[in-house]
Each structure stands twice: as structure tokens, then as C-alpha cells.
PDB file of C-alpha atoms and ligand atoms in Angstrom:
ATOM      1  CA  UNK A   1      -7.238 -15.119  17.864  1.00 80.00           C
ATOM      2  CA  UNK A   2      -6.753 -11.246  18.082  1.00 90.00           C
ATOM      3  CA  UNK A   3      -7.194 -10.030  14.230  1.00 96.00           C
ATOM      4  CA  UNK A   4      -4.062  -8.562  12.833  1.00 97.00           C
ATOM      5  CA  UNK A   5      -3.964  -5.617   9.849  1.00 98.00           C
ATOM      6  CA  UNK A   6      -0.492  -5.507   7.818  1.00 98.00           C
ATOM      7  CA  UNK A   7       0.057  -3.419   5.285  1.00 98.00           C
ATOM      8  CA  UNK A   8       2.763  -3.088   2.350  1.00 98.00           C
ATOM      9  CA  UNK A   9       3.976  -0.330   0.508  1.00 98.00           C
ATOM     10  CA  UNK A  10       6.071   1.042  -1.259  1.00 95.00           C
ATOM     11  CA  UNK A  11       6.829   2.560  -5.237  1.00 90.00           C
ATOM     12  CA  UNK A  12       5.489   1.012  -8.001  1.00 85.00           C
ATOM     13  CA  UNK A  13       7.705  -2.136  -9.278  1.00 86.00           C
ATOM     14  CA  UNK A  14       9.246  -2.711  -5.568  1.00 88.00           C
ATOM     15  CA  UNK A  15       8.289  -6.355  -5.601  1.00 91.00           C
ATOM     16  CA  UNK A  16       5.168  -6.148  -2.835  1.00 95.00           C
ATOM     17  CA  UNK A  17       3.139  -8.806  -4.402  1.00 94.00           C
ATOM     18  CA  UNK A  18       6.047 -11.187  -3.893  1.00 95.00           C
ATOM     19  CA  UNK A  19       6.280 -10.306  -0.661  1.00 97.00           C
ATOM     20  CA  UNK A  20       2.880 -10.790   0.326  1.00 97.00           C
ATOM     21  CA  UNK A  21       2.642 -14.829  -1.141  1.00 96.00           C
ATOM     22  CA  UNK A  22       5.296 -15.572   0.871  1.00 96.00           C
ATOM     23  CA  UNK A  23       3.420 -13.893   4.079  1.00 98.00           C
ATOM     24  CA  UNK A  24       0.782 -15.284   3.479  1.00 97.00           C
ATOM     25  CA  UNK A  25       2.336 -18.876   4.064  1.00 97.00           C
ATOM     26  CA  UNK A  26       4.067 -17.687   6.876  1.00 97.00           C
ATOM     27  CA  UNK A  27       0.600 -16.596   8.643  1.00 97.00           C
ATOM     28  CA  UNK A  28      -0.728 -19.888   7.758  1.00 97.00           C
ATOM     29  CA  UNK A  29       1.395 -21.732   9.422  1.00 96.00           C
ATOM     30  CA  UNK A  30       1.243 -19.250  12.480  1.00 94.00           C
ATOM     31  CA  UNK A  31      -2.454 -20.819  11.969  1.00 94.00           C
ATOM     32  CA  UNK A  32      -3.796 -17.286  10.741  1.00 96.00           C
ATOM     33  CA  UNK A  33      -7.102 -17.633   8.225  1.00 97.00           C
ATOM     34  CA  UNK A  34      -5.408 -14.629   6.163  1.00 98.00           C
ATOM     35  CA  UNK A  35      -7.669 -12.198   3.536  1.00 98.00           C
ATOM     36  CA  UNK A  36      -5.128 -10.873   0.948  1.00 98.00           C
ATOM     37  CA  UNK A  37      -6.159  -7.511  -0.867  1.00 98.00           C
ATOM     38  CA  UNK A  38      -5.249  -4.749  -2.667  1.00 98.00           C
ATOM     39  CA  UNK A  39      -5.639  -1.005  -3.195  1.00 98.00           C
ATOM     40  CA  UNK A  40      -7.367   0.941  -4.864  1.00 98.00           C
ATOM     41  CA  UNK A  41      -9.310  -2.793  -5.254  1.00 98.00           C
ATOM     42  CA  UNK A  42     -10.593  -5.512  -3.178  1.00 98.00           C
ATOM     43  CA  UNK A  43     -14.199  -5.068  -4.225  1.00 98.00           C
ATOM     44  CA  UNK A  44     -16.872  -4.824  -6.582  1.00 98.00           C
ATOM     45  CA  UNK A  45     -17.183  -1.235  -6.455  1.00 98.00           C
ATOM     46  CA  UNK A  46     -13.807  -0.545  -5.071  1.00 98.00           C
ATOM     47  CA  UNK A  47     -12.332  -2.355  -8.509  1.00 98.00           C
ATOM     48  CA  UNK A  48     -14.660  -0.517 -10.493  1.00 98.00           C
ATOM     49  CA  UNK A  49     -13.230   2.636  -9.313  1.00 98.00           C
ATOM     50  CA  UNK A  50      -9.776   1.029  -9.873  1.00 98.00           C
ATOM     51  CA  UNK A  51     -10.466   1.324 -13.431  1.00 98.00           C
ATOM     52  CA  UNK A  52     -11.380   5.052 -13.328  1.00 98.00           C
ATOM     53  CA  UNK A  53      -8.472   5.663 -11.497  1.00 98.00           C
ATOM     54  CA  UNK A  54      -5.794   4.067 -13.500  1.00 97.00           C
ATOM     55  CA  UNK A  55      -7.707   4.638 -16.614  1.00 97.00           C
ATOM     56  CA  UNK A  56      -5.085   6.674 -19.074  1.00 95.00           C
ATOM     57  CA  UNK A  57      -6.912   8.398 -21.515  1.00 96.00           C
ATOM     58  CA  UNK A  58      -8.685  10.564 -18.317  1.00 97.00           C
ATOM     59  CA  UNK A  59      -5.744  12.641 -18.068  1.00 96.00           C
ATOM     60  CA  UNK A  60      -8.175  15.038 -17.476  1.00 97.00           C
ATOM     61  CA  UNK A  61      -8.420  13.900 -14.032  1.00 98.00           C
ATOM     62  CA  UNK A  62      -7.987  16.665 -11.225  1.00 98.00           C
ATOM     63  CA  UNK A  63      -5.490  15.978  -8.045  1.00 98.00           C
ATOM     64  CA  UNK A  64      -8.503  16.415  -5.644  1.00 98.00           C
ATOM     65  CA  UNK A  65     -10.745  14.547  -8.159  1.00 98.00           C
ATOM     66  CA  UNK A  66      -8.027  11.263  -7.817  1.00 98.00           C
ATOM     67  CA  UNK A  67      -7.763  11.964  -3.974  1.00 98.00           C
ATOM     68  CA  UNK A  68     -11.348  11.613  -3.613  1.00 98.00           C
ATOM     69  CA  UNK A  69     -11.640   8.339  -5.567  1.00 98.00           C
ATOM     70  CA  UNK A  70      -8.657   6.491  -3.599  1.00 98.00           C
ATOM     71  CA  UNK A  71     -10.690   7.458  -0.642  1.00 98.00           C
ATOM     72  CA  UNK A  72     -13.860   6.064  -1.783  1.00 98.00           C
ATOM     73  CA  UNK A  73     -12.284   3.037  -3.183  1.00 98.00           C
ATOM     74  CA  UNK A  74     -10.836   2.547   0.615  1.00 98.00           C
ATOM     75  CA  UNK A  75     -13.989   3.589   2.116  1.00 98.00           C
ATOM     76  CA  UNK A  76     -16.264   0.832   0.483  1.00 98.00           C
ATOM     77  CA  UNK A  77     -13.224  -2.257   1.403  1.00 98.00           C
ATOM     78  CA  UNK A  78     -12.901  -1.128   5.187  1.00 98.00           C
ATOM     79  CA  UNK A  79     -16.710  -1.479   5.099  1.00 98.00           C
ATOM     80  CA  UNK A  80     -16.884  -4.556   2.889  1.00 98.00           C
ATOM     81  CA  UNK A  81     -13.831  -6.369   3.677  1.00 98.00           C
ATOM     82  CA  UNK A  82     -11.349  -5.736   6.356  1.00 98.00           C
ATOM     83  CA  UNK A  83     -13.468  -4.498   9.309  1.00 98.00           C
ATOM     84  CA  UNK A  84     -15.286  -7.607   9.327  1.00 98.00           C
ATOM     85  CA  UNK A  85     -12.116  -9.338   8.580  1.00 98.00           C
ATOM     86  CA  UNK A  86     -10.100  -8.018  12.062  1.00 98.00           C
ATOM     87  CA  UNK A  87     -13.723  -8.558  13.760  1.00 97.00           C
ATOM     88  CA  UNK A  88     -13.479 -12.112  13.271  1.00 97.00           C
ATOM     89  CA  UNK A  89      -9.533 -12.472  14.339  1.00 97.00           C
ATOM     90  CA  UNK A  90      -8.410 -12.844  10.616  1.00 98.00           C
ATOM     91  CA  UNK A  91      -5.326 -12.057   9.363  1.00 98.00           C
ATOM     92  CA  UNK A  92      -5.123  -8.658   6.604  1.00 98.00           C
ATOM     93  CA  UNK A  93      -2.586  -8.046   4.265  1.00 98.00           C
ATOM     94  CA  UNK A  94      -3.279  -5.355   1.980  1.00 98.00           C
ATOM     95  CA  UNK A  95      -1.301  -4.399  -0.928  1.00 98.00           C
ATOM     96  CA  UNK A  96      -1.517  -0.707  -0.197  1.00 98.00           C
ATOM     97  CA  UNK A  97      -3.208   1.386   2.266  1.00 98.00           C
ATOM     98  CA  UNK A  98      -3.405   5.078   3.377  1.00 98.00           C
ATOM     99  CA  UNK A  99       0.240   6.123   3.705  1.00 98.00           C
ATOM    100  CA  UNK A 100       0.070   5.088  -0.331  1.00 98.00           C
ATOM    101  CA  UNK A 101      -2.579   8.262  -0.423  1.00 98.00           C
ATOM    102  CA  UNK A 102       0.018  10.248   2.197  1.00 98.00           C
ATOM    103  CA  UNK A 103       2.856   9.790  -0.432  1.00 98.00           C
ATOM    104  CA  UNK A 104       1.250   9.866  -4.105  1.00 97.00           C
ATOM    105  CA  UNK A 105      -1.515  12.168  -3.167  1.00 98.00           C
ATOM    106  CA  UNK A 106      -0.429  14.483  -0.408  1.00 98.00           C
ATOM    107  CA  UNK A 107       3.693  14.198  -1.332  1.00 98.00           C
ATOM    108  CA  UNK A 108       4.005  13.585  -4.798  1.00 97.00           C
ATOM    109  CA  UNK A 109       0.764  15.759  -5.419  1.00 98.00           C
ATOM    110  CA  UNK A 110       1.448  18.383  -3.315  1.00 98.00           C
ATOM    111  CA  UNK A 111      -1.700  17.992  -1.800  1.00 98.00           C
ATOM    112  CA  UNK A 112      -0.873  18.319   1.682  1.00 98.00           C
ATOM    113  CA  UNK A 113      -0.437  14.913   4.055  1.00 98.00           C
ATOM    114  CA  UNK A 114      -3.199  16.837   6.662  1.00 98.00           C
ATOM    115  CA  UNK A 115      -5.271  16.526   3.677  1.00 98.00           C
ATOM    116  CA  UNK A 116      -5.525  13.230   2.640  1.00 98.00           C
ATOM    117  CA  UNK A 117      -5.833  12.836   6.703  1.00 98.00           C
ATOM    118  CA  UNK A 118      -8.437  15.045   7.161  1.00 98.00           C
ATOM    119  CA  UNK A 119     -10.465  13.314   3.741  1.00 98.00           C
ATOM    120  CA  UNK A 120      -9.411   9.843   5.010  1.00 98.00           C
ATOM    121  CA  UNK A 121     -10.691  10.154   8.601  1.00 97.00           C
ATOM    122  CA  UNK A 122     -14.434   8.821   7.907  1.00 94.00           C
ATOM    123  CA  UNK A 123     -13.032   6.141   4.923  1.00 98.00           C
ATOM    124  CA  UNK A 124     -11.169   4.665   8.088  1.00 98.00           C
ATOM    125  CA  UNK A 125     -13.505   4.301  10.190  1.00 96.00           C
ATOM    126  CA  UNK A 126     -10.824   3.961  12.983  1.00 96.00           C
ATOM    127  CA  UNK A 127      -9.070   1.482  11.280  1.00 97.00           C
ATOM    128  CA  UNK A 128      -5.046   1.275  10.679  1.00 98.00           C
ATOM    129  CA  UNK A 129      -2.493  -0.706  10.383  1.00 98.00           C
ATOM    130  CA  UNK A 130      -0.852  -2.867  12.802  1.00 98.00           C
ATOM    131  CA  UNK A 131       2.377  -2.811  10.912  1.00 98.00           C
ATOM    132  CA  UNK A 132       3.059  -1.054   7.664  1.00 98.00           C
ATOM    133  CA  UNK A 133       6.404  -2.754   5.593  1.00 98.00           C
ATOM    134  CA  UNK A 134       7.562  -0.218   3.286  1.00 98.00           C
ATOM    135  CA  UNK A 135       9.763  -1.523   0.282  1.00 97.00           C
ATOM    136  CA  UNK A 136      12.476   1.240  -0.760  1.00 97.00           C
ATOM    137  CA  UNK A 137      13.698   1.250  -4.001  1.00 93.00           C
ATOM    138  CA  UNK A 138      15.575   4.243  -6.144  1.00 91.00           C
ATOM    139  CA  UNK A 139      12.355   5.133  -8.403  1.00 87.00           C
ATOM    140  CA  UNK A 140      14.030   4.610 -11.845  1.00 87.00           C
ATOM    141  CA  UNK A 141      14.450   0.869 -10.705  1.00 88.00           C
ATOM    142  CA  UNK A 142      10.972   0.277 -10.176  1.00 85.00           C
ATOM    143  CA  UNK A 143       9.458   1.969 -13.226  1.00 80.00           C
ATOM    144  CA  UNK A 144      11.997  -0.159 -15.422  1.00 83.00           C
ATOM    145  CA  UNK A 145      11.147  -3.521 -14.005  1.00 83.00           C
ATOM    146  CA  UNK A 146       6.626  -2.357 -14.594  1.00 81.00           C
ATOM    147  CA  UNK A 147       8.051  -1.405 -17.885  1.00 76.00           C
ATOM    148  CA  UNK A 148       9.072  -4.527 -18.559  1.00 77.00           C
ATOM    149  CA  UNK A 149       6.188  -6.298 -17.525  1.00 75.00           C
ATOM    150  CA  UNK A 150       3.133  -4.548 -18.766  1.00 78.00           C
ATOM    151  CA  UNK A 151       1.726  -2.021 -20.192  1.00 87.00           C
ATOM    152  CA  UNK A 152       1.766   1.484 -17.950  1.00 90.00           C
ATOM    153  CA  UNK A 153      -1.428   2.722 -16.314  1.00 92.00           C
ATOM    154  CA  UNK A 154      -2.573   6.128 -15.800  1.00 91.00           C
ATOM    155  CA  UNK A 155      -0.540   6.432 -12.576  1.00 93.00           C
ATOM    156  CA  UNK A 156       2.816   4.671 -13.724  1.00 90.00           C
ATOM    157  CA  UNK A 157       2.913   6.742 -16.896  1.00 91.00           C
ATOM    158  CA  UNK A 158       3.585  10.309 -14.487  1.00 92.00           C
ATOM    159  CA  UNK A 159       6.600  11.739 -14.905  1.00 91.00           C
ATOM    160  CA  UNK A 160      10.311  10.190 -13.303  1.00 92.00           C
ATOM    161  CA  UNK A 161      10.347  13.321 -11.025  1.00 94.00           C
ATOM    162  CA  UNK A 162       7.005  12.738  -9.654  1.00 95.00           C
ATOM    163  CA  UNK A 163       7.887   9.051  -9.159  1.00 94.00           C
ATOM    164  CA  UNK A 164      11.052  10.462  -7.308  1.00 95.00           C
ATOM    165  CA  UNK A 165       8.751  11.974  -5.424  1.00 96.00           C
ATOM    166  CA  UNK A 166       6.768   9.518  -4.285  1.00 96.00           C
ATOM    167  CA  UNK A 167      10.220   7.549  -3.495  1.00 95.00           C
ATOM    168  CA  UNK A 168      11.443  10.112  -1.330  1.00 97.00           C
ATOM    169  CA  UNK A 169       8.292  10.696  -0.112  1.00 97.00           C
ATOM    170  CA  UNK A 170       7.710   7.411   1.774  1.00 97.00           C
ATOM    171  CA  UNK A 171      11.268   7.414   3.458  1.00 97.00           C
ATOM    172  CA  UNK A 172      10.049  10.599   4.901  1.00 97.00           C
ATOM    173  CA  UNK A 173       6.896   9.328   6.099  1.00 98.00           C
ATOM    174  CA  UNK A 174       8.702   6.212   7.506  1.00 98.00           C
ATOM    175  CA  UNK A 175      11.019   8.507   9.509  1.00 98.00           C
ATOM    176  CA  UNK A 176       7.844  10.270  10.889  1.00 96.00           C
ATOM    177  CA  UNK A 177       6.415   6.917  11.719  1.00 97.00           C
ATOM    178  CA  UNK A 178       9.565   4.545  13.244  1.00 97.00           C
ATOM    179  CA  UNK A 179       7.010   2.597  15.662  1.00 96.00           C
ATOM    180  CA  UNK A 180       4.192   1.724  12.533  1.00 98.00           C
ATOM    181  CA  UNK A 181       6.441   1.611   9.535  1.00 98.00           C
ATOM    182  CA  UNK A 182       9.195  -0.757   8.636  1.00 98.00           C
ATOM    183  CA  UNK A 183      11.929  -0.054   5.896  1.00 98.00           C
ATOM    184  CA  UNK A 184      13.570  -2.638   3.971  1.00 98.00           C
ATOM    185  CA  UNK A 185      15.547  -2.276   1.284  1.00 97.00           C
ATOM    186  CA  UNK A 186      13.838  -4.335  -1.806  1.00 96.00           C
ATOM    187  CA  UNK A 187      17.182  -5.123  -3.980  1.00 94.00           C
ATOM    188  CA  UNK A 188      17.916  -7.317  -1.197  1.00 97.00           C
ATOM    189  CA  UNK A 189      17.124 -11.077  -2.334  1.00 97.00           C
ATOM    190  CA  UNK A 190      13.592 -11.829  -1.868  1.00 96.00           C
ATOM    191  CA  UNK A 191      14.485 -14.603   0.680  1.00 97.00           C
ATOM    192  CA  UNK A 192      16.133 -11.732   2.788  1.00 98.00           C
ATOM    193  CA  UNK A 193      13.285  -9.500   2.932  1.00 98.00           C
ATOM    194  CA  UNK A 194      10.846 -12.373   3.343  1.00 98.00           C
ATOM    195  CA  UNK A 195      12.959 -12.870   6.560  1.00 98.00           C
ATOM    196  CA  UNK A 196      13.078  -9.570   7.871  1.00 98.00           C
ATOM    197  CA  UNK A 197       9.177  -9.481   7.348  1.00 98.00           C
ATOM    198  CA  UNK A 198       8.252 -12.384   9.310  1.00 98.00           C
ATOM    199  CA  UNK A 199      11.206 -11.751  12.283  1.00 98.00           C
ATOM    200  CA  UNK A 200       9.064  -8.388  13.076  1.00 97.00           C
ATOM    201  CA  UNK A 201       5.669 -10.502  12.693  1.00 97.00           C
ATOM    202  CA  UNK A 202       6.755 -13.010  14.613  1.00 96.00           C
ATOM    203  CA  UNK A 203       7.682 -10.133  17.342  1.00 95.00           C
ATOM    204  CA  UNK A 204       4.317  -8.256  17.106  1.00 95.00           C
ATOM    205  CA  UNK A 205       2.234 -12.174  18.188  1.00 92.00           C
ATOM    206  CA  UNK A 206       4.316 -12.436  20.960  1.00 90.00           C
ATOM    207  CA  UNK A 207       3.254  -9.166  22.448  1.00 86.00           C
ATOM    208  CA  UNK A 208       0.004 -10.101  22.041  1.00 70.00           C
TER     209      UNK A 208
HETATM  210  P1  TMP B   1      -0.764  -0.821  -7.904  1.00 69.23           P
HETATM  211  O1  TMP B   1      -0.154  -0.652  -9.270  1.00 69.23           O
HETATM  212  O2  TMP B   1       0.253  -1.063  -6.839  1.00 69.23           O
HETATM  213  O3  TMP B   1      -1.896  -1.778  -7.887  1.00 69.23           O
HETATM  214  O4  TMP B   1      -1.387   0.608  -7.453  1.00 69.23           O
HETATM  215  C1  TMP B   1      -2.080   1.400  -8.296  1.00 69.23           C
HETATM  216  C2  TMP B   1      -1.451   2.771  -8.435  1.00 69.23           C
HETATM  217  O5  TMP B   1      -2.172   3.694  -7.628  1.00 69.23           O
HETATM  218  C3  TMP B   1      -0.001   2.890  -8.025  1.00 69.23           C
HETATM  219  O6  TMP B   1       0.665   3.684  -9.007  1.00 69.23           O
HETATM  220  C4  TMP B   1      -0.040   3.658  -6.739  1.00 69.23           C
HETATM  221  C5  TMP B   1      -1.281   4.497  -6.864  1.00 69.23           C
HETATM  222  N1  TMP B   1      -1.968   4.846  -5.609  1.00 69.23           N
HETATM  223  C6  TMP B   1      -2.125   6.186  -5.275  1.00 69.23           C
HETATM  224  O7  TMP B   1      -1.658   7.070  -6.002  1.00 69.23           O
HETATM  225  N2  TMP B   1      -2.824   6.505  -4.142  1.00 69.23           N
HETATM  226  C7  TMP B   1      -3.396   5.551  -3.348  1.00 69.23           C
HETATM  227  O8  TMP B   1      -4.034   5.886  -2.336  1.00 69.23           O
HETATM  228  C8  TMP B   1      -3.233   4.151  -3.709  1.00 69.23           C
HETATM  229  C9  TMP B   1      -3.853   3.095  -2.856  1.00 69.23           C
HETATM  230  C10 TMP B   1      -2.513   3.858  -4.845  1.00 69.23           C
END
């Protein structure tokens, strides 16, 4: 079995977790072993940087300074986790991957997208996604429901326009990217989406 990378993304709150379960099952039964992660996470040190990163008394923190740590967070679970993953013809779903550093970094930041390209290239290590679903949702919607359900992290807590930002941000980067990238809009039931998501799956194995 020929390994397979998907990854989902999309503004904070737009139900990606969800969305990955119920994937999950799906690849199973497709007969896919399938690794689940997340970023920044997935590792020791890659978690441990998680908790710099979303840490929210280091307001402090410089754009470059975050960039750098996404990056290094990514570099060590490409290493660690998914290269050997795809190696040995798993399935990888990862709850975030570089176009989240495109959009919040190089968008929403201002940082450039060349940027976060040009910093990303050796955390890579030739790796991308197969597929990339990105979940749209209005950015007041999703900072409501995380509102709701926890306390706000370091990240979360930015302002609504940067947040807007990072909304409009990934619609752009979908348009730039209509073969990788998949839209779906996430007030649609879950059921709905879970559909769409596993129609274009289903497509991508039989090309194989
Ligand atoms: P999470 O809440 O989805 O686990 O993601 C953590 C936060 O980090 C979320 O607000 C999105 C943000 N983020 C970036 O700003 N850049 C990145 O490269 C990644 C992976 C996440």
C-alpha cells in the first residue's frame, strides 16, 4: 500500500477534529493503518514547543520568533513521525500543516507566504500533502464556538481582524492551489462534509 498524507485546515473552531474521527474510520475500512496528528504537536519536543507557542503570558513573542518555532515544531514530526509513516504505506492525517504557517504566519502576519516557504523548505524535507481539506467558516463563528469550549490560548486570544485575516487568508490560498486544496463549507452538517471528504479520498485511491 502506497502511503497517503492528508491534511486539514482551516480557522480555529471550524470543527477539524470532528472531521478527522470520522476519516479515520473511513481509512480503516479502506484497510489503511492510519497515524492521526496534530500541529504544532505530535511529539515530545514538537508538544513541548506547543506550549511555548500558545503560551499567553509571552506576548512578548516576535512574528519571526513564532514563525521559527511552528517550523521547528514541524521539522522534528516530519523527522519523527510522518516520513517514516508514508515510508511504510501508512495513512497521515494531520490536524494542520504548512498552509496553517502560509495563512497565520505569512497572511495574517504579514510575513510574506515566500517566507514561511523559503523557512519551511528544509522542515519539509520534500514532504507535502497529498490532499489538503480546508474548512471555511466566517471567523466570528469559529472564535465563538473555542469560546465556548475552553479557555483561549495565546493564538486564539489575537484580535477578530487578525482572525479575519487568517479566514480570508486560506480562501485565497485555496484559490492559488485548486488541484491540492479542497474547500468545504463547515456549517454544513457534519455528515455532509464527512461525505464530501471521503468522495474525493475515495477518488485520489483509485488513481493510484
Ligand atoms: P490548534 O488550536 O488548531 O491546535 O492550533 C494551534 C494554533 O496555532 C491555532 O490558533 C493555529 C495556530 N497555528 C499557526 O499560527 N501557525 C502554524 O503553522 C500552525 C500549525 C498553527
Amino acid at each position: 500500500m502506497k502511503g497517503i498524507f492528508i491534511t486539514m485546515e482551516g480557522p480555529d473552531g471550524s470543527g477539524k477534529s470532528t472531521q478527522i474521527e470520522m476519516l479515520k474510520e473511513f481509512l480503516g475500512k479502506k484497510g489503511y493503518d492510519t497515524v492521526i496528528t496534530r500541529e504544532p504537536g505530535g511529539t515530545r519536543i514538537s508538544e513541548n514547543i506547543r506550549g511555548i507557542i500558545l503560551n499567553k503570558e509571552f506576548t512578548e513573542m516576535s512574528d519571526m520568533t513564532e514563525l521559527l518555532l511552528y517550523t521547528a515544531a514541524r521539522a522534528q514530526l516530519v523527522h519523527e513521525v510522518i516520513k517514516p509513516a508514508l515510508s511504510s504505506g501508512k495513512a497521515v492525517i494531520s490536524d494542520r500543516f504548512i498552509d496553517s504557517t502560509a495563512v497565520y504566519q505569512g497572511i495574517a502576519r504579514g510575513l510574506g507566504i515566500d517566507t514561511v516557504y523559503d523557512i519551511n523548505a528544509h522542515a519539509l524535507a520534500g514532504i507535502m500533502p497529498d490532499v489538503t481539506f480546508h474548512l471555511d467558516l466566517p471567523a466570528e463563528v469559529g472564535i465563538s464556538r473555542k469560546k465556548n469550549q475552553a479557555e483561549l490560548d495565546r493564538m486564539e486570544l489575537c484580535t477578530i481582524d487578525f482572525h479575519k485575516k487568517v479566514a480570508e487568508g486560506y480562501r485565497e490560498l485555496a484559490r492559488r492551489n485548486p488541484d491540492r486544496i479542497i474547500t468545504i463549507d463547515a456549517t454544513l452538517p457534519k455528515e455532509d462534509i464527512c461525505d464530501i471528504i471521503t468522495k474525493k479520498i475515495d477518488e485520489l485511491l483509485k488513481q493510484d
